[in-house]
Amino acid sequence: MNDFTGKTGLIVGVANKRSIAWAIAQALAARGARLAVTYQGERLEENVRELCASLQDPLLLPLDVTDDGQIARVFEAIERGFGGLDFVVHGAAFAPREELSAPFVETTREGFRLSLDISAYSLIALARGAAPMMEKRGGGSIVTLTYLGSQRVFQNYNVMGVAKAALEATVRYLAADLGPRNIRVNAISAGPIKTLAASGISGFSGILQHYRDRAPLRRTIETAEVADAAVFLLGPAGRAVTAEVLMVDGGFHATGM
Ligand code: NAD
């Protein structure tokens, strides 16, 4: 069920070894998938190149998701290198640091625009590029990463919560649009994990402790556990699942008082 031999995928959102997208990439590669992995600009290239040295014949491509030209070049390279595409992992998100510390009511127009562009619109752009190549394989599966801050207020999550709400709605609309082409679109809503992106959220350690104290499993989660859920959604075991937001958070989302 979990064999990805002969499958090809695109992984967006690897910054370093702590990245959730990197854990997913490793899980898929270990099951036989061949991967195209993108890096955001030269600053991260070296890091990502070093990590990818452990993968089997990866395609390494630059990608800033705000740049339509770069998105087009990624899919051209995948077309040449793989001839088709079975899955996409979308793990790109960004909000300017000021937006995550100022009161929410101070959210700027530009901060809002940029956060929603990178963290939500990019999924549409990537799905559009991937769809024709997935059709060649008889269908495909797309997974993005979200957080409960889309539905509940978490201190300092601010505009990123709004972006995640847009992202989750985007998952449902894409799933409806692409479902007839046998392309599935889902999100994993992960519990908090200390990564580069998380370091931008002030008070993050307090959030981690709160999960340890309150989540039904009384612990936080690890990137490898998100990766296992992604393997399910991306592979044949998840073949009837689309338009879903799968909670991988030790059950925290169910708690009230
Ligand atoms: P991370 O910092 O490792 O990954 C974020 C990625 O977004 C980086 O690789 C960065 O290069 C990329 N990115 C930002 N702007 C980009 C742009 N313009 N173009 C291309 N890529 C861009 O952190 P992470 O925690 O692994 O984040 C991955 C995803 O998981 C994000 O969507 C994040 O919101 C989500 N998530 C994280 C947590 C957590 O607690 N860490 C919880 C739930 C969801």
Short mmCIF file of C-alpha atoms and ligand atoms in Angstrom, two decimals:
data_model
loop_
_atom_site.label_atom_id
_atom_site.label_comp_id
_atom_site.label_asym_id
_atom_site.label_seq_id
_atom_site.Cartn_x
_atom_site.Cartn_y
_atom_site.Cartn_z
CA MET A 1 0.00 0.00 0.00
CA ASN A 2 2.77 2.43 0.87
CA ASP A 3 5.09 1.66 -2.01
CA PHE A 4 6.07 4.70 -4.08
CA THR A 5 8.41 2.87 -6.45
CA GLY A 6 8.19 4.46 -9.91
CA LYS A 7 6.31 7.49 -8.52
CA THR A 8 7.55 11.04 -8.87
CA GLY A 9 6.78 14.02 -6.69
CA LEU A 10 7.45 17.69 -6.12
CA ILE A 11 8.41 18.88 -2.63
CA VAL A 12 8.14 22.61 -1.87
CA GLY A 13 9.08 23.98 1.56
CA VAL A 14 12.40 22.44 2.56
CA ALA A 15 14.59 24.97 4.36
CA ASN A 16 16.63 22.71 6.62
CA LYS A 17 16.61 19.31 8.33
CA ARG A 18 13.87 20.39 10.73
CA SER A 19 11.43 21.31 7.95
CA ILE A 20 8.23 19.28 7.95
CA ALA A 21 8.52 19.03 4.15
CA TRP A 22 11.95 17.43 4.58
CA ALA A 23 10.55 14.72 6.85
CA ILE A 24 7.87 14.04 4.24
CA ALA A 25 10.49 13.95 1.47
CA GLN A 26 12.53 11.41 3.42
CA ALA A 27 9.50 9.20 4.09
CA LEU A 28 8.56 9.20 0.40
CA ALA A 29 12.11 8.63 -0.81
CA ALA A 30 12.48 5.71 1.61
CA ARG A 31 9.42 4.16 -0.07
CA GLY A 32 10.93 4.48 -3.53
CA ALA A 33 9.69 7.86 -4.80
CA ARG A 34 11.86 10.05 -7.00
CA LEU A 35 11.68 13.68 -5.95
CA ALA A 36 12.05 17.20 -7.26
CA VAL A 37 12.91 19.38 -4.28
CA THR A 38 12.84 23.17 -4.46
CA TYR A 39 14.76 25.75 -2.47
CA GLN A 40 13.79 29.36 -1.93
CA GLY A 41 16.69 31.41 -3.25
CA GLU A 42 20.45 31.07 -3.05
CA ARG A 43 20.43 31.56 0.72
CA LEU A 44 18.91 28.13 1.22
CA GLU A 45 20.41 26.35 -1.79
CA GLU A 46 23.49 24.99 -0.03
CA ASN A 47 21.43 23.60 2.88
CA VAL A 48 18.93 21.90 0.64
CA ARG A 49 21.62 20.59 -1.71
CA GLU A 50 23.43 18.97 1.23
CA LEU A 51 20.24 17.37 2.54
CA CYS A 52 19.30 16.06 -0.89
CA ALA A 53 22.64 14.32 -1.29
CA SER A 54 21.00 11.45 0.62
CA LEU A 55 18.19 11.11 -1.96
CA GLN A 56 18.19 8.92 -5.06
CA ASP A 57 18.84 11.12 -8.12
CA PRO A 58 16.78 14.18 -7.03
CA LEU A 59 15.95 17.19 -9.18
CA LEU A 60 16.96 20.36 -7.33
CA LEU A 61 15.21 23.51 -8.46
CA PRO A 62 15.01 27.14 -7.30
CA LEU A 63 11.50 28.33 -6.48
CA ASP A 64 10.11 31.48 -4.98
CA VAL A 65 6.36 30.87 -5.10
CA THR A 66 5.63 34.57 -5.67
CA ASP A 67 7.34 34.32 -9.07
CA ASP A 68 5.17 32.85 -11.86
CA GLY A 69 8.22 32.51 -14.13
CA GLN A 70 9.99 30.32 -11.57
CA ILE A 71 6.86 28.21 -11.08
CA ALA A 72 6.66 27.65 -14.85
CA ARG A 73 10.36 26.69 -14.97
CA VAL A 74 9.91 24.16 -12.17
CA PHE A 75 7.20 22.35 -14.12
CA GLU A 76 9.19 22.52 -17.36
CA ALA A 77 12.13 20.91 -15.55
CA ILE A 78 9.86 18.22 -14.07
CA GLU A 79 8.36 17.54 -17.50
CA ARG A 80 11.85 17.06 -18.94
CA GLY A 81 13.18 15.10 -15.98
CA PHE A 82 10.20 12.95 -14.97
CA GLY A 83 7.72 13.16 -17.87
CA GLY A 84 4.83 13.24 -15.38
CA LEU A 85 4.00 13.83 -11.74
CA ASP A 86 2.21 11.75 -9.11
CA PHE A 87 2.19 14.03 -6.09
CA VAL A 88 2.97 17.50 -4.70
CA VAL A 89 3.84 18.45 -1.13
CA HIS A 90 3.24 22.14 -0.44
CA GLY A 91 4.96 23.41 2.69
CA ALA A 92 5.60 27.05 1.86
CA ALA A 93 4.37 29.71 4.28
CA PHE A 94 5.45 33.19 5.25
CA ALA A 95 4.29 36.24 7.18
CA PRO A 96 6.44 39.30 7.89
CA ARG A 97 7.79 39.14 11.45
CA GLU A 98 6.14 42.45 12.44
CA GLU A 99 2.73 41.02 11.57
CA LEU A 100 3.31 38.23 14.09
CA SER A 101 4.08 40.53 16.99
CA ALA A 102 1.93 43.66 16.50
CA PRO A 103 -1.72 43.55 17.58
CA PHE A 104 -3.81 41.87 14.86
CA VAL A 105 -5.76 45.06 14.22
CA GLU A 106 -2.50 46.64 13.02
CA THR A 107 -2.10 44.09 10.18
CA THR A 108 -0.88 46.02 7.15
CA ARG A 109 -2.31 45.73 3.64
CA GLU A 110 1.09 44.68 2.32
CA GLY A 111 1.67 42.15 5.12
CA PHE A 112 -1.75 40.65 4.47
CA ARG A 113 -1.18 40.51 0.71
CA LEU A 114 2.23 38.87 1.00
CA SER A 115 1.17 36.34 3.65
CA LEU A 116 -1.85 35.18 1.66
CA ASP A 117 0.07 35.16 -1.62
CA ILE A 118 2.89 32.95 -0.32
CA SER A 119 0.92 30.81 2.11
CA ALA A 120 -2.35 30.26 0.24
CA TYR A 121 -2.37 31.44 -3.39
CA SER A 122 0.80 29.45 -4.10
CA LEU A 123 -1.16 26.21 -3.67
CA ILE A 124 -3.45 27.21 -6.56
CA ALA A 125 -0.51 28.10 -8.79
CA LEU A 126 1.27 24.82 -8.03
CA ALA A 127 -1.87 22.74 -8.49
CA ARG A 128 -2.44 24.40 -11.89
CA GLY A 129 1.08 23.55 -12.98
CA ALA A 130 0.93 20.01 -11.64
CA ALA A 131 -2.53 19.01 -12.93
CA PRO A 132 -1.67 18.33 -16.60
CA MET A 133 1.32 16.25 -15.57
CA MET A 134 -0.75 14.31 -13.03
CA GLU A 135 -3.41 13.62 -15.67
CA LYS A 136 -0.76 11.86 -17.73
CA ARG A 137 -0.39 9.45 -14.82
CA GLY A 138 -4.13 8.93 -14.47
CA GLY A 139 -4.40 11.24 -11.45
CA GLY A 140 -2.41 12.53 -8.51
CA SER A 141 -2.41 13.74 -4.94
CA ILE A 142 -1.57 17.11 -3.42
CA VAL A 143 -0.94 17.74 0.27
CA THR A 144 -0.44 21.06 2.01
CA LEU A 145 0.32 21.94 5.64
CA THR A 146 -1.92 23.99 7.84
CA TYR A 147 -2.49 24.87 11.48
CA LEU A 148 -5.47 25.10 13.86
CA GLY A 149 -4.89 28.88 14.00
CA SER A 150 -7.11 28.90 10.88
CA GLN A 151 -10.15 28.25 13.08
CA ARG A 152 -9.16 29.37 16.57
CA VAL A 153 -7.29 32.39 17.81
CA PHE A 154 -3.72 31.72 18.94
CA GLN A 155 -1.76 34.61 20.35
CA ASN A 156 0.66 36.10 17.77
CA TYR A 157 -0.43 33.75 14.96
CA ASN A 158 -2.35 36.72 13.56
CA VAL A 159 -2.42 37.08 9.77
CA MET A 160 -1.01 33.57 9.40
CA GLY A 161 -4.28 32.29 10.87
CA VAL A 162 -6.18 34.17 8.16
CA ALA A 163 -3.81 32.75 5.52
CA LYS A 164 -4.36 29.22 6.83
CA ALA A 165 -8.14 29.71 6.71
CA ALA A 166 -7.75 30.76 3.06
CA LEU A 167 -5.46 27.79 2.46
CA GLU A 168 -7.99 25.31 3.88
CA ALA A 169 -10.79 26.80 1.77
CA THR A 170 -8.44 26.60 -1.22
CA VAL A 171 -7.97 22.87 -0.51
CA ARG A 172 -11.73 22.33 -0.73
CA TYR A 173 -12.19 24.37 -3.93
CA LEU A 174 -9.21 22.72 -5.64
CA ALA A 175 -10.43 19.29 -4.56
CA ALA A 176 -13.83 20.00 -6.13
CA ASP A 177 -12.27 21.38 -9.31
CA LEU A 178 -9.63 18.70 -9.81
CA GLY A 179 -11.50 15.68 -8.44
CA PRO A 180 -13.04 14.77 -11.83
CA ARG A 181 -9.44 14.47 -13.12
CA ASN A 182 -8.69 12.04 -10.25
CA ILE A 183 -6.48 14.60 -8.52
CA ARG A 184 -6.95 14.68 -4.75
CA VAL A 185 -6.17 17.72 -2.58
CA ASN A 186 -5.84 17.53 1.20
CA ALA A 187 -4.25 19.36 4.10
CA ILE A 188 -2.55 18.09 7.23
CA SER A 189 -3.14 20.31 10.24
CA ALA A 190 -0.02 19.67 12.29
CA GLY A 191 0.47 20.38 15.95
CA PRO A 192 3.25 22.87 16.81
CA ILE A 193 6.82 21.80 16.01
CA LYS A 194 9.97 23.85 16.52
CA THR A 195 11.05 24.72 12.96
CA LEU A 196 12.45 27.79 11.23
CA ALA A 197 8.95 29.09 10.42
CA ALA A 198 7.80 28.51 14.01
CA SER A 199 10.72 30.56 15.35
CA GLY A 200 9.02 33.66 13.91
CA ILE A 201 6.08 33.25 16.30
CA SER A 202 6.79 34.85 19.66
CA GLY A 203 5.75 32.77 22.65
CA PHE A 204 6.05 29.56 20.63
CA SER A 205 7.58 27.60 23.54
CA GLY A 206 4.47 28.46 25.58
CA ILE A 207 2.29 26.96 22.85
CA LEU A 208 4.39 23.76 22.88
CA GLN A 209 4.03 23.47 26.65
CA HIS A 210 0.29 24.02 26.42
CA TYR A 211 0.00 21.08 24.01
CA ARG A 212 2.08 18.90 26.38
CA ASP A 213 -0.26 19.80 29.21
CA ARG A 214 -3.58 19.65 27.38
CA ALA A 215 -3.50 17.47 24.25
CA PRO A 216 -5.13 14.07 24.80
CA LEU A 217 -1.80 12.37 24.03
CA ARG A 218 -0.05 14.73 26.51
CA ARG A 219 2.82 15.44 24.14
CA THR A 220 3.77 17.41 21.08
CA ILE A 221 4.25 15.74 17.72
CA GLU A 222 7.27 15.11 15.51
CA THR A 223 7.84 15.85 11.84
CA ALA A 224 8.11 12.09 11.14
CA GLU A 225 4.54 11.69 12.39
CA VAL A 226 3.31 14.33 9.94
CA ALA A 227 5.28 12.50 7.26
CA ASP A 228 3.45 9.23 8.01
CA ALA A 229 0.12 11.02 7.57
CA ALA A 230 1.37 12.51 4.30
CA VAL A 231 2.37 9.06 3.04
CA PHE A 232 -1.20 7.94 3.69
CA LEU A 233 -2.77 10.91 1.90
CA LEU A 234 -0.33 10.86 -1.03
CA GLY A 235 -0.43 7.14 -1.65
CA PRO A 236 -3.05 4.55 -2.63
CA ALA A 237 -4.25 4.08 0.97
CA GLY A 238 -5.77 7.56 0.77
CA ARG A 239 -7.37 7.06 -2.64
CA ALA A 240 -10.90 7.96 -1.51
CA VAL A 241 -9.86 10.93 0.63
CA THR A 242 -10.00 14.45 -0.78
CA ALA A 243 -11.00 17.96 0.40
CA GLU A 244 -9.97 16.92 3.91
CA VAL A 245 -8.05 18.64 6.70
CA LEU A 246 -6.47 15.80 8.67
CA MET A 247 -5.55 16.74 12.23
CA VAL A 248 -2.15 15.41 13.33
CA ASP A 249 -1.90 17.17 16.67
CA GLY A 250 -2.19 14.57 19.42
CA GLY A 251 -5.90 15.39 19.59
CA PHE A 252 -5.45 18.96 20.84
CA HIS A 253 -8.12 20.30 18.46
CA ALA A 254 -10.82 18.39 20.33
CA THR A 255 -10.13 19.94 23.71
CA GLY A 256 -12.23 22.64 25.33
CA MET A 257 -11.96 23.48 29.00
P1 NAD B 1 10.08 25.76 7.57
O1 NAD B 1 10.57 27.13 7.86
O2 NAD B 1 11.06 24.66 7.60
O3 NAD B 1 9.32 25.73 6.18
C1 NAD B 1 8.68 26.86 5.62
C2 NAD B 1 9.11 26.88 4.18
O4 NAD B 1 8.43 27.92 3.47
C3 NAD B 1 10.61 27.15 4.03
O5 NAD B 1 11.19 26.10 3.30
C4 NAD B 1 10.65 28.43 3.22
O6 NAD B 1 11.74 28.45 2.32
C5 NAD B 1 9.33 28.34 2.48
N1 NAD B 1 8.93 29.62 1.90
C6 NAD B 1 8.66 30.80 2.53
N2 NAD B 1 8.44 31.77 1.63
C7 NAD B 1 8.57 31.18 0.39
C8 NAD B 1 8.50 31.65 -0.94
N3 NAD B 1 8.24 32.94 -1.23
N4 NAD B 1 8.72 30.77 -1.95
C9 NAD B 1 9.00 29.47 -1.70
N5 NAD B 1 9.08 28.97 -0.46
C10 NAD B 1 8.88 29.82 0.58
O7 NAD B 1 8.92 25.49 8.64
P2 NAD B 1 7.81 24.34 8.75
O8 NAD B 1 7.29 24.47 10.12
O9 NAD B 1 8.34 23.05 8.29
O10 NAD B 1 6.69 24.87 7.77
C11 NAD B 1 6.14 24.08 6.73
C12 NAD B 1 4.64 24.27 6.68
O11 NAD B 1 4.06 23.67 7.83
C13 NAD B 1 4.18 25.72 6.68
O12 NAD B 1 3.05 25.85 5.85
C14 NAD B 1 3.76 25.92 8.12
O13 NAD B 1 2.83 26.97 8.26
C15 NAD B 1 3.15 24.58 8.39
N6 NAD B 1 2.94 24.26 9.80
C16 NAD B 1 3.95 24.36 10.70
C17 NAD B 1 3.72 24.06 12.02
C18 NAD B 1 4.82 24.20 13.04
O14 NAD B 1 4.52 24.29 14.24
N7 NAD B 1 6.08 24.19 12.65
C19 NAD B 1 2.45 23.63 12.45
C20 NAD B 1 1.43 23.51 11.50
C21 NAD B 1 1.69 23.83 10.18
#
